[in-house]
Amino acid sequence: MGPRRRTWETGGRWTRSARPWWTLLVVAVATGLAWALQQGAADLLAAGWLVRPSGETCRVERVLDGDSLRVLCADGPLEVRLYCIDAPEREQVPWAKQSRRHLRVLASDQVELVELERDRFGRLVAELYGSGPDRPLLNLEQVISGNAAVYHRYCDDPRYERAEREAREAGRGIWARPGEHQTPWTYRRR
């Protein structure tokens, strides 16, 4: 008697010898997808496809600089530090003024705040979404426009890396001319 072949039974099922192949195929596809996502394929998804977490709607009281602001939420006023970015310090003129002005335009009156953690100064570290119909991620918009650098020490989100690389290549904002304004953390250390 020769080897059993995969055959389709009259009842609409594979014979016993074909079942392991289907199991192997499903496991291989699932493993391949998991590997691709781990390698950064999630970065390839269109931004509109990403599920944005819902947060708390707050009123913008004051933009302090290009990466922090004061908001008024249901629980009271909060000082918020934007996650993943670092903007030029106030003394780094004209870059700091430009960054602050850009964030002020983006934040307008209301934002949606998604809390992530507290920093060592007690400030809330968060992602902020604009109130418009497309709900832009303000943190990322600051990097895209060249008004902030990625704070690599605290950020592992590939979207920010890609946005900074594109802003550098285009020479936008702080990337228009080399200097310490490109690395505010170095400026602060001095």
C-alpha atoms as a printed R data frame, in Angstrom:
    type eleno elety resid chain resno       x      y      z
1   ATOM     1    CA   MET     A     1   0.000  0.000  0.000
2   ATOM     2    CA   GLY     A     2   1.431  3.394 -1.062
3   ATOM     3    CA   PRO     A     3   1.461  6.722  0.833
4   ATOM     4    CA   ARG     A     4  -1.866  8.347  1.596
5   ATOM     5    CA   ARG     A     5  -2.737 11.315 -0.503
6   ATOM     6    CA   ARG     A     6  -4.703 14.401  0.452
7   ATOM     7    CA   THR     A     7  -8.169 13.858 -0.858
8   ATOM     8    CA   TRP     A     8 -11.401 15.726 -0.456
9   ATOM     9    CA   GLU     A     9 -14.094 13.564  1.055
10  ATOM    10    CA   THR     A    10 -17.629 13.643 -0.239
11  ATOM    11    CA   GLY     A    11 -18.703 15.191  3.088
12  ATOM    12    CA   GLY     A    12 -16.603 18.310  2.398
13  ATOM    13    CA   ARG     A    13 -13.611 17.551  4.669
14  ATOM    14    CA   TRP     A    14  -9.998 16.685  4.094
15  ATOM    15    CA   THR     A    15  -8.924 13.216  4.965
16  ATOM    16    CA   ARG     A    16  -6.843 12.694  8.065
17  ATOM    17    CA   SER     A    17  -3.519 12.923  6.247
18  ATOM    18    CA   ALA     A    18  -4.180 16.531  5.056
19  ATOM    19    CA   ARG     A    19  -5.026 18.059  8.474
20  ATOM    20    CA   PRO     A    20  -1.411 18.498  9.684
21  ATOM    21    CA   TRP     A    21  -0.593 20.556  6.577
22  ATOM    22    CA   TRP     A    22  -3.373 23.026  7.338
23  ATOM    23    CA   THR     A    23  -2.213 23.316 10.920
24  ATOM    24    CA   LEU     A    24   1.366 23.945  9.802
25  ATOM    25    CA   LEU     A    25   0.196 26.540  7.300
26  ATOM    26    CA   VAL     A    26  -1.801 28.453  9.926
27  ATOM    27    CA   VAL     A    27   1.095 28.361 12.405
28  ATOM    28    CA   ALA     A    28   3.559 29.531  9.723
29  ATOM    29    CA   VAL     A    29   1.350 32.463  8.675
30  ATOM    30    CA   ALA     A    30   0.770 33.526 12.290
31  ATOM    31    CA   THR     A    31   4.498 33.298 13.051
32  ATOM    32    CA   GLY     A    32   5.342 35.304  9.931
33  ATOM    33    CA   LEU     A    33   2.881 38.054 10.849
34  ATOM    34    CA   ALA     A    34   4.204 38.244 14.397
35  ATOM    35    CA   TRP     A    35   7.771 38.496 13.113
36  ATOM    36    CA   ALA     A    36   6.840 41.203 10.575
37  ATOM    37    CA   LEU     A    37   5.101 43.293 13.238
38  ATOM    38    CA   GLN     A    38   8.098 42.956 15.521
39  ATOM    39    CA   GLN     A    39  10.399 44.092 12.696
40  ATOM    40    CA   GLY     A    40   8.435 47.311 12.243
41  ATOM    41    CA   ALA     A    41   5.639 46.458  9.840
42  ATOM    42    CA   ALA     A    42   3.267 48.254 12.209
43  ATOM    43    CA   ASP     A    43   5.099 51.379 11.078
44  ATOM    44    CA   LEU     A    44   3.855 50.731  7.546
45  ATOM    45    CA   LEU     A    45   0.191 51.003  8.469
46  ATOM    46    CA   ALA     A    46  -1.518 54.149  7.307
47  ATOM    47    CA   ALA     A    47  -1.826 56.658 10.145
48  ATOM    48    CA   GLY     A    48  -5.591 56.711  9.727
49  ATOM    49    CA   TRP     A    49  -5.753 52.999 10.443
50  ATOM    50    CA   LEU     A    50  -4.128 53.301 13.834
51  ATOM    51    CA   VAL     A    51  -6.491 53.224 16.753
52  ATOM    52    CA   ARG     A    52  -5.932 56.328 18.807
53  ATOM    53    CA   PRO     A    53  -6.592 55.991 22.495
54  ATOM    54    CA   SER     A    54  -9.332 58.179 23.839
55  ATOM    55    CA   GLY     A    55  -8.306 60.655 26.473
56  ATOM    56    CA   GLU     A    56  -9.636 63.571 28.426
57  ATOM    57    CA   THR     A    57 -10.625 66.799 26.704
58  ATOM    58    CA   CYS     A    58  -8.920 69.801 28.283
59  ATOM    59    CA   ARG     A    59  -8.807 73.525 27.612
60  ATOM    60    CA   VAL     A    60  -5.410 75.028 26.793
61  ATOM    61    CA   GLU     A    61  -4.553 77.796 29.266
62  ATOM    62    CA   ARG     A    62  -0.996 78.618 28.192
63  ATOM    63    CA   VAL     A    63   1.729 77.226 25.951
64  ATOM    64    CA   LEU     A    64   4.911 77.383 28.035
65  ATOM    65    CA   ASP     A    65   7.362 76.365 25.316
66  ATOM    66    CA   GLY     A    66   7.593 74.017 22.344
67  ATOM    67    CA   ASP     A    67   7.160 70.859 24.409
68  ATOM    68    CA   SER     A    68   5.085 71.832 27.448
69  ATOM    69    CA   LEU     A    69   1.891 73.650 28.263
70  ATOM    70    CA   ARG     A    70  -0.653 74.269 30.977
71  ATOM    71    CA   VAL     A    71  -4.151 72.859 30.502
72  ATOM    72    CA   LEU     A    72  -7.361 72.971 32.481
73  ATOM    73    CA   CYS     A    73  -9.040 69.569 32.773
74  ATOM    74    CA   ALA     A    74 -11.987 68.344 34.836
75  ATOM    75    CA   ASP     A    75  -9.711 67.717 37.836
76  ATOM    76    CA   GLY     A    76  -8.103 71.154 37.620
77  ATOM    77    CA   PRO     A    77  -5.015 72.713 36.038
78  ATOM    78    CA   LEU     A    78  -2.127 70.513 34.903
79  ATOM    79    CA   GLU     A    79   1.323 71.161 33.516
80  ATOM    80    CA   VAL     A    80   1.874 68.768 30.620
81  ATOM    81    CA   ARG     A    81   5.158 67.700 29.037
82  ATOM    82    CA   LEU     A    82   4.786 66.333 25.512
83  ATOM    83    CA   TYR     A    83   5.914 62.717 25.256
84  ATOM    84    CA   CYS     A    84   8.842 61.768 23.025
85  ATOM    85    CA   ILE     A    85   9.993 65.264 22.051
86  ATOM    86    CA   ASP     A    86  12.364 67.977 23.217
87  ATOM    87    CA   ALA     A    87  12.081 71.547 21.947
88  ATOM    88    CA   PRO     A    88  14.685 74.339 22.124
89  ATOM    89    CA   GLU     A    89  14.988 76.162 25.453
90  ATOM    90    CA   ARG     A    90  13.803 79.769 25.843
91  ATOM    91    CA   GLU     A    91  17.360 81.115 25.620
92  ATOM    92    CA   GLN     A    92  17.865 79.394 22.267
93  ATOM    93    CA   VAL     A    93  16.534 82.258 20.163
94  ATOM    94    CA   PRO     A    94  14.913 82.303 17.584
95  ATOM    95    CA   TRP     A    95  14.275 78.534 17.590
96  ATOM    96    CA   ALA     A    96  12.464 78.482 20.945
97  ATOM    97    CA   LYS     A    97  10.051 81.256 19.942
98  ATOM    98    CA   GLN     A    98   9.311 79.575 16.635
99  ATOM    99    CA   SER     A    99   8.659 76.216 18.345
100 ATOM   100    CA   ARG     A   100   6.394 77.756 20.981
101 ATOM   101    CA   ARG     A   101   4.454 79.715 18.349
102 ATOM   102    CA   HIS     A   102   3.907 76.569 16.277
103 ATOM   103    CA   LEU     A   103   2.613 74.601 19.275
104 ATOM   104    CA   ARG     A   104   0.291 77.490 20.159
105 ATOM   105    CA   VAL     A   105  -1.243 77.332 16.671
106 ATOM   106    CA   LEU     A   106  -1.583 73.539 16.815
107 ATOM   107    CA   ALA     A   107  -3.079 73.426 20.313
108 ATOM   108    CA   SER     A   108  -5.556 76.283 19.691
109 ATOM   109    CA   ASP     A   109  -8.250 76.121 22.390
110 ATOM   110    CA   GLN     A   110  -8.906 72.479 23.262
111 ATOM   111    CA   VAL     A   111  -6.859 69.288 23.195
112 ATOM   112    CA   GLU     A   112  -7.395 65.652 23.991
113 ATOM   113    CA   LEU     A   113  -4.877 64.500 26.567
114 ATOM   114    CA   VAL     A   114  -3.726 60.877 26.838
115 ATOM   115    CA   GLU     A   115  -1.754 60.476 30.057
116 ATOM   116    CA   LEU     A   116   1.320 58.246 29.947
117 ATOM   117    CA   GLU     A   117   3.334 58.935 33.117
118 ATOM   118    CA   ARG     A   118   4.769 61.572 35.460
119 ATOM   119    CA   ASP     A   119   8.282 62.924 35.048
120 ATOM   120    CA   ARG     A   120  10.775 63.557 37.841
121 ATOM   121    CA   PHE     A   121   9.458 67.128 38.208
122 ATOM   122    CA   GLY     A   122   5.891 65.921 38.762
123 ATOM   123    CA   ARG     A   123   4.670 67.044 35.347
124 ATOM   124    CA   LEU     A   124   2.262 64.890 33.433
125 ATOM   125    CA   VAL     A   125   3.885 63.312 30.362
126 ATOM   126    CA   ALA     A   126   1.249 62.841 27.698
127 ATOM   127    CA   GLU     A   127   0.299 62.663 24.079
128 ATOM   128    CA   LEU     A   128  -1.883 65.555 22.969
129 ATOM   129    CA   TYR     A   129  -4.337 65.356 20.100
130 ATOM   130    CA   GLY     A   130  -5.799 68.393 18.385
131 ATOM   131    CA   SER     A   131  -9.509 69.068 18.402
132 ATOM   132    CA   GLY     A   132  -9.934 69.169 14.612
133 ATOM   133    CA   PRO     A   133 -11.685 66.474 12.595
134 ATOM   134    CA   ASP     A   134  -8.408 64.657 11.815
135 ATOM   135    CA   ARG     A   135  -7.219 64.914 15.460
136 ATOM   136    CA   PRO     A   136  -3.496 65.387 14.744
137 ATOM   137    CA   LEU     A   137  -0.994 64.139 17.304
138 ATOM   138    CA   LEU     A   138   0.587 67.434 18.389
139 ATOM   139    CA   ASN     A   139   3.758 65.775 19.704
140 ATOM   140    CA   LEU     A   140   4.443 64.265 16.302
141 ATOM   141    CA   GLU     A   141   3.418 67.443 14.446
142 ATOM   142    CA   GLN     A   142   6.111 69.382 16.329
143 ATOM   143    CA   VAL     A   143   8.735 66.935 15.051
144 ATOM   144    CA   ILE     A   144   7.347 66.826 11.494
145 ATOM   145    CA   SER     A   145   7.489 70.620 11.249
146 ATOM   146    CA   GLY     A   146  11.062 70.708 12.565
147 ATOM   147    CA   ASN     A   147  10.088 72.537 15.767
148 ATOM   148    CA   ALA     A   148  11.271 69.790 18.124
149 ATOM   149    CA   ALA     A   149  13.768 66.960 18.168
150 ATOM   150    CA   VAL     A   150  13.053 63.394 19.193
151 ATOM   151    CA   TYR     A   151  14.115 62.849 22.795
152 ATOM   152    CA   HIS     A   152  15.789 59.505 22.082
153 ATOM   153    CA   ARG     A   153  16.435 58.794 25.741
154 ATOM   154    CA   TYR     A   154  12.688 58.574 26.429
155 ATOM   155    CA   CYS     A   155  11.266 57.594 23.050
156 ATOM   156    CA   ASP     A   156  11.182 54.332 21.155
157 ATOM   157    CA   ASP     A   157   8.297 55.100 18.788
158 ATOM   158    CA   PRO     A   158   9.484 54.658 15.158
159 ATOM   159    CA   ARG     A   159   7.017 57.280 13.868
160 ATOM   160    CA   TYR     A   160   9.028 59.993 15.606
161 ATOM   161    CA   GLU     A   161  12.337 58.716 14.241
162 ATOM   162    CA   ARG     A   162  10.973 58.739 10.693
163 ATOM   163    CA   ALA     A   163   9.449 62.215 11.123
164 ATOM   164    CA   GLU     A   164  12.726 63.649 12.438
165 ATOM   165    CA   ARG     A   165  14.710 62.083  9.613
166 ATOM   166    CA   GLU     A   166  12.338 63.642  7.045
167 ATOM   167    CA   ALA     A   167  12.475 67.058  8.764
168 ATOM   168    CA   ARG     A   168  16.294 66.913  8.807
169 ATOM   169    CA   GLU     A   169  16.470 65.987  5.128
170 ATOM   170    CA   ALA     A   170  14.070 68.812  4.216
171 ATOM   171    CA   GLY     A   171  15.918 71.317  6.431
172 ATOM   172    CA   ARG     A   172  12.775 72.361  8.308
173 ATOM   173    CA   GLY     A   173  12.817 74.404 11.518
174 ATOM   174    CA   ILE     A   174  15.706 73.571 13.825
175 ATOM   175    CA   TRP     A   175  17.298 71.502 11.066
176 ATOM   176    CA   ALA     A   176  17.744 74.537  8.799
177 ATOM   177    CA   ARG     A   177  21.083 75.368 10.432
178 ATOM   178    CA   PRO     A   178  23.335 73.242 12.683
179 ATOM   179    CA   GLY     A   179  23.767 74.138 16.349
180 ATOM   180    CA   GLU     A   180  22.837 73.305 19.931
181 ATOM   181    CA   HIS     A   181  19.204 74.165 19.236
182 ATOM   182    CA   GLN     A   182  19.019 70.735 17.585
183 ATOM   183    CA   THR     A   183  19.810 69.001 20.880
184 ATOM   184    CA   PRO     A   184  18.169 70.921 23.726
185 ATOM   185    CA   TRP     A   185  19.269 68.247 26.234
186 ATOM   186    CA   THR     A   186  22.924 69.104 25.506
187 ATOM   187    CA   TYR     A   187  22.235 72.810 25.945
188 ATOM   188    CA   ARG     A   188  20.533 72.184 29.322
189 ATOM   189    CA   ARG     A   189  23.428 70.064 30.575
190 ATOM   190    CA   ARG     A   190  25.819 72.985 30.080
